[in-house]
Short mmCIF file of C-alpha atoms in Angstrom, two decimals:
data_model
loop_
_atom_site.label_atom_id
_atom_site.label_comp_id
_atom_site.label_asym_id
_atom_site.label_seq_id
_atom_site.Cartn_x
_atom_site.Cartn_y
_atom_site.Cartn_z
CA MET A 17 -12.56 -10.00 -26.27
CA GLU A 18 -12.60 -6.46 -24.94
CA ASP A 19 -13.28 -3.76 -27.50
CA LEU A 20 -10.37 -1.34 -27.10
CA THR A 21 -11.94 1.04 -29.61
CA GLN A 22 -15.04 1.57 -27.49
CA LYS A 23 -15.52 5.31 -27.07
CA LEU A 24 -15.40 6.91 -23.64
CA ASN A 25 -16.97 10.15 -22.54
CA PRO A 26 -15.91 12.57 -19.79
CA TYR A 27 -16.92 11.28 -16.34
CA ASP A 28 -16.97 7.66 -17.51
CA PHE A 29 -15.80 5.56 -14.57
CA LEU A 30 -12.30 4.17 -15.19
CA VAL A 31 -12.13 1.96 -12.09
CA LYS A 32 -13.30 -1.08 -14.05
CA TYR A 33 -10.07 -0.91 -16.07
CA PHE A 34 -7.73 -0.53 -13.06
CA ASN A 35 -7.08 -4.20 -12.29
CA VAL A 36 -5.95 -5.11 -15.80
CA GLY A 37 -4.03 -1.88 -16.42
CA VAL A 38 -2.08 -1.97 -13.16
CA THR A 39 -1.40 -5.72 -13.50
CA ASN A 40 0.08 -5.16 -16.96
CA VAL A 41 2.80 -2.94 -15.49
CA LEU A 42 3.39 -4.58 -12.10
CA SER A 43 3.88 -7.97 -13.76
CA GLU A 44 6.87 -6.57 -15.67
CA TYR A 45 8.72 -6.05 -12.37
CA PHE A 46 7.11 -8.36 -9.80
CA ASP A 47 5.63 -11.85 -9.84
CA VAL A 48 2.17 -10.56 -8.94
CA LYS A 49 -1.31 -11.97 -8.94
CA CYS A 50 -4.35 -9.68 -8.83
CA CYS A 51 -7.12 -10.14 -6.29
CA ASP A 52 -10.29 -9.48 -8.26
CA LYS A 53 -12.22 -8.87 -5.03
CA GLY A 54 -10.63 -5.45 -4.83
CA HIS A 55 -7.66 -3.54 -6.15
CA ASP A 56 -4.98 -5.70 -4.49
CA TRP A 57 -1.92 -7.48 -5.84
CA PHE A 58 0.44 -9.91 -4.12
CA THR A 59 3.55 -11.96 -4.81
CA PRO A 60 4.18 -15.57 -3.68
CA TRP A 61 5.08 -16.03 -0.02
CA GLU A 62 8.78 -15.95 0.84
CA GLY A 63 8.84 -17.47 4.29
CA HIS A 64 6.29 -15.48 6.27
CA CYS A 65 6.27 -12.43 4.01
CA ARG A 66 4.99 -11.36 0.60
CA LYS A 67 5.03 -8.10 -1.31
CA ALA A 68 1.64 -6.42 -1.67
CA PHE A 69 0.19 -3.55 -3.66
CA HIS A 70 -3.11 -1.70 -3.23
CA LEU A 71 -5.15 1.08 -4.81
CA PHE A 72 -6.50 3.12 -1.92
CA ALA A 73 -9.85 4.76 -2.72
CA GLN A 74 -9.97 8.21 -1.16
CA LYS A 75 -12.63 10.89 -1.01
CA GLY A 76 -13.37 12.30 -4.41
CA ASN A 77 -12.06 10.34 -7.37
CA ILE A 78 -8.41 9.60 -6.56
CA TYR A 79 -6.75 6.23 -6.04
CA PRO A 80 -3.15 6.45 -4.76
CA ILE A 81 -1.03 3.33 -5.28
CA LEU A 82 0.39 1.77 -2.10
CA TRP A 83 3.04 -0.93 -1.85
CA GLY A 84 4.87 -2.81 0.89
CA TYR A 85 5.00 -6.04 2.87
CA ASN A 86 2.28 -8.38 4.13
CA PHE A 87 3.27 -10.66 7.05
CA ASP A 88 1.32 -13.84 7.82
CA PHE A 89 1.90 -13.61 11.58
CA ILE A 90 0.60 -10.08 12.23
CA PRO A 91 -3.14 -10.07 13.10
CA SER A 92 -5.63 -7.25 12.62
CA ARG A 93 -8.55 -6.61 14.92
CA GLN A 94 -11.94 -6.47 13.21
CA SER A 95 -14.79 -4.20 14.26
CA ASN A 96 -16.37 -7.14 16.12
CA GLY A 97 -13.21 -7.54 18.20
CA LYS A 98 -11.99 -10.70 16.47
CA LEU A 99 -8.34 -11.00 15.48
CA ILE A 100 -7.72 -12.18 11.92
CA TYR A 101 -4.64 -12.88 9.81
CA HIS A 102 -3.96 -11.82 6.24
CA ARG A 103 -2.80 -15.00 4.58
CA THR A 104 -5.16 -15.78 1.70
CA GLU A 105 -5.56 -14.37 -1.79
CA LYS A 106 -8.58 -12.36 -0.67
CA ALA A 107 -7.12 -11.14 2.62
CA VAL A 108 -4.23 -9.01 1.42
CA THR A 109 -2.96 -6.09 3.47
CA ILE A 110 0.13 -3.93 3.77
CA HIS A 111 1.67 -3.97 7.24
CA PHE A 112 4.52 -1.68 6.26
CA GLY A 113 4.86 0.17 3.01
CA ASP A 114 5.07 3.42 1.12
CA GLN A 115 3.39 5.55 -1.55
CA SER A 116 4.51 8.34 -3.83
CA PHE A 117 1.31 10.18 -2.88
CA LEU A 118 2.98 11.14 0.40
CA HIS A 119 6.35 12.07 -1.06
CA TYR A 120 5.22 14.22 -3.96
CA THR A 121 1.96 15.83 -2.89
CA ASP A 122 1.12 16.46 0.74
CA TYR A 123 4.67 16.68 2.10
CA TYR A 124 5.82 19.15 -0.54
CA TYR A 125 2.56 20.95 -1.15
CA GLU A 126 3.95 24.41 -0.39
CA LYS A 127 6.82 23.99 -2.87
CA PHE A 128 4.51 24.02 -5.88
CA PRO A 129 1.84 26.40 -7.15
CA LEU A 130 -1.67 24.97 -7.15
CA GLU A 131 -1.69 24.19 -10.87
CA GLU A 132 1.63 22.33 -10.73
CA HIS A 133 0.52 20.45 -7.63
CA ALA A 134 -2.51 19.18 -9.55
CA GLU A 135 -0.29 17.99 -12.40
CA ILE A 136 1.97 16.14 -9.96
CA ARG A 137 -1.05 14.37 -8.51
CA LYS A 138 -2.16 13.32 -11.99
CA LYS A 139 1.29 11.90 -12.68
CA TYR A 140 1.38 9.58 -9.65
CA ILE A 141 -2.25 9.01 -8.66
CA LEU A 142 -4.99 7.26 -10.62
CA TYR A 143 -8.20 9.19 -11.19
CA ALA A 144 -11.50 7.31 -11.34
CA TYR A 145 -12.89 9.62 -14.00
CA PHE A 146 -11.99 12.73 -15.95
CA SER A 147 -13.83 15.85 -17.05
CA GLU A 148 -13.90 17.71 -20.32
CA TYR A 149 -11.61 20.31 -18.74
CA ASP A 150 -8.82 17.92 -17.68
CA ASN A 151 -7.28 17.56 -21.14
CA MET A 152 -6.26 13.95 -20.39
CA ASN A 153 -6.81 12.69 -23.98
CA ILE A 154 -8.81 9.66 -22.85
CA THR A 155 -11.20 8.96 -25.71
CA ASP A 156 -11.54 5.17 -25.78
CA VAL A 157 -10.71 2.02 -23.79
CA ALA A 158 -7.23 1.77 -25.34
CA SER A 159 -6.30 5.29 -24.20
CA ALA A 160 -7.76 4.55 -20.76
CA TYR A 161 -5.38 1.61 -20.40
CA LYS A 162 -2.51 3.74 -21.67
CA TYR A 163 -3.29 6.32 -18.98
CA ILE A 164 -3.57 3.71 -16.18
CA GLU A 165 -0.35 1.97 -17.22
CA GLY A 166 1.48 5.30 -17.49
CA VAL A 167 0.57 6.38 -13.96
CA THR A 168 1.49 2.95 -12.59
CA ARG A 169 4.83 3.05 -14.38
CA ASN A 170 5.59 6.47 -12.87
CA ASN A 171 5.41 4.82 -9.44
CA ILE A 172 7.73 1.91 -10.30
CA PRO A 173 11.04 3.67 -9.44
CA PHE A 174 9.74 4.45 -5.95
CA MET A 175 8.56 0.86 -5.47
CA LEU A 176 11.94 -0.53 -6.52
CA ASP A 177 13.74 1.91 -4.22
CA PHE A 178 11.53 0.97 -1.26
CA PHE A 179 12.03 -2.78 -1.69
CA GLU A 180 15.77 -2.26 -2.15
CA ARG A 181 15.96 -0.31 1.14
CA THR A 182 13.84 -2.76 3.14
CA LYS A 183 15.15 -6.21 2.33
CA THR A 184 15.25 -7.47 5.93
CA ILE A 185 13.12 -7.17 9.06
CA ASP A 186 15.90 -5.09 10.59
CA ASP A 187 15.59 -2.69 7.66
CA ILE A 188 11.83 -2.47 8.15
CA ILE A 189 12.10 -1.86 11.90
CA SER A 190 14.65 0.88 11.23
CA GLU A 191 12.26 2.56 8.79
CA MET A 192 9.39 2.16 11.27
CA ASP A 193 11.47 3.91 13.93
CA LYS A 194 11.95 6.88 11.61
CA ARG A 195 8.20 7.19 11.11
CA ILE A 196 7.52 6.74 14.82
CA ALA A 197 9.98 9.56 15.53
CA ALA A 198 7.99 11.68 13.05
CA GLY A 199 4.82 11.04 15.06
CA ASP A 200 3.27 7.93 13.48
CA ARG A 201 2.63 5.98 16.67
CA HIS A 202 0.52 3.25 15.03
CA TYR A 203 3.73 1.59 13.85
CA TYR A 204 4.36 0.39 17.41
CA TYR A 205 1.77 -2.37 16.84
CA ASP A 206 3.34 -4.07 13.82
CA LYS A 207 6.82 -3.40 15.17
CA ALA A 208 5.97 -5.44 18.29
CA PHE A 209 5.23 -8.54 16.19
CA LEU A 210 8.38 -8.11 14.11
CA LEU A 211 10.46 -7.84 17.28
CA ALA A 212 8.80 -10.96 18.72
CA TYR A 213 9.60 -12.84 15.51
CA GLN A 214 13.23 -11.84 16.04
CA LYS A 215 13.11 -13.30 19.60
CA ARG A 216 13.33 -9.81 21.11
CA MET A 217 10.36 -10.30 23.42
CA ASP A 218 11.20 -7.61 25.97
CA GLU A 219 11.42 -5.02 23.20
CA ALA A 220 8.21 -6.35 21.64
CA ILE A 221 6.31 -5.91 24.92
CA ALA A 222 7.83 -2.45 25.35
CA SER A 223 6.55 -1.56 21.88
CA PHE A 224 3.03 -2.71 22.82
CA LYS A 225 3.19 -0.69 26.02
CA MET A 226 3.67 2.45 23.94
CA ILE A 227 0.09 1.84 22.78
CA TYR A 228 -1.60 0.09 25.69
CA ASP A 229 0.48 1.19 28.70
CA ASP A 230 0.27 -1.75 31.14
CA ASP A 231 -3.14 -2.95 29.90
CA ILE A 232 -2.04 -5.01 26.90
CA PRO A 233 -5.04 -7.12 25.79
CA GLU A 234 -4.63 -10.76 26.75
CA ASP A 235 -5.48 -12.04 23.28
CA LEU A 236 -2.77 -9.86 21.76
CA MET A 237 -0.20 -11.05 24.27
CA ALA A 238 -1.13 -14.64 23.43
CA ARG A 239 -0.63 -13.94 19.71
CA LEU A 240 2.68 -12.21 20.43
CA GLU A 241 3.90 -15.25 22.39
CA LYS A 242 2.96 -17.53 19.47
CA VAL A 243 5.09 -15.40 17.14
CA TYR A 244 7.97 -15.56 19.63
CA ALA A 245 7.73 -19.36 19.64
CA MET A 246 7.81 -19.63 15.82
CA GLU A 247 10.71 -21.45 14.22
#
C-alpha cells in the first residue's frame, strides 16, 4: 500500500507517480490500459484503430500530454531500416493526434507576458519536479497525485473535442491536409496508408511521391499494396 502521507521535497522526481495519476483521470473518460514500459495508454482495438495517449518527455523537466489514433496497418521504420507495426501493448504510437501544448503555448506565445505564459504551461503540461520557488503546494505523495490528476483533467476537454472532430478516416485525412498546408509535410506518410486503406491507391502513391519523388522504397510500396488489399 502506497504511503500517501510520505513527505516530498523540492526537486523530488514526480515521474514515478505519472502512470497512476494520469490513469486515474483518463479512465473516467476512456477505456484505457496503461503500458508500464513507458508513459503510454491505449484503448481496445476498434477494427484497425485504437485511441492512444502519451507523455512526451522534452528537454528540461516538462512532459506534454499527447493523444490521438494508433493504426495497426501503418508501419514505422526503425534506425536499422526494418519496418515494424504498432499493434501490441508495448508498441503504442500515435499516428495522428493533438496536444494542448501546441495550442496554448508555442502558437500563442506572443499573446501572453512571460509570467502568464509560464502559468499556462503549468496548467496543461506535467512537470517532472518542482522547486521551492514554484509555489506548487506539493508537499507529499497525495498532493503530487492531486497535481498530476489536475493537469491531466485540464487536457480532457481538448481530447474530447479532438475525438469528436475526427471520428472517421475522412475526418483524419481532412485534418492532415490542414496541417500539411501549414507546412507539416511528414503527414504525407501516414496519409498515404489511410488513402490506400480507403482503396484510393493513386492518391496514396501521390502522397508518397510528395516525400520520395519517384524513388518510393520498394518495401514501403509492398506494405502500401497490402493495405490496399485489406478487407
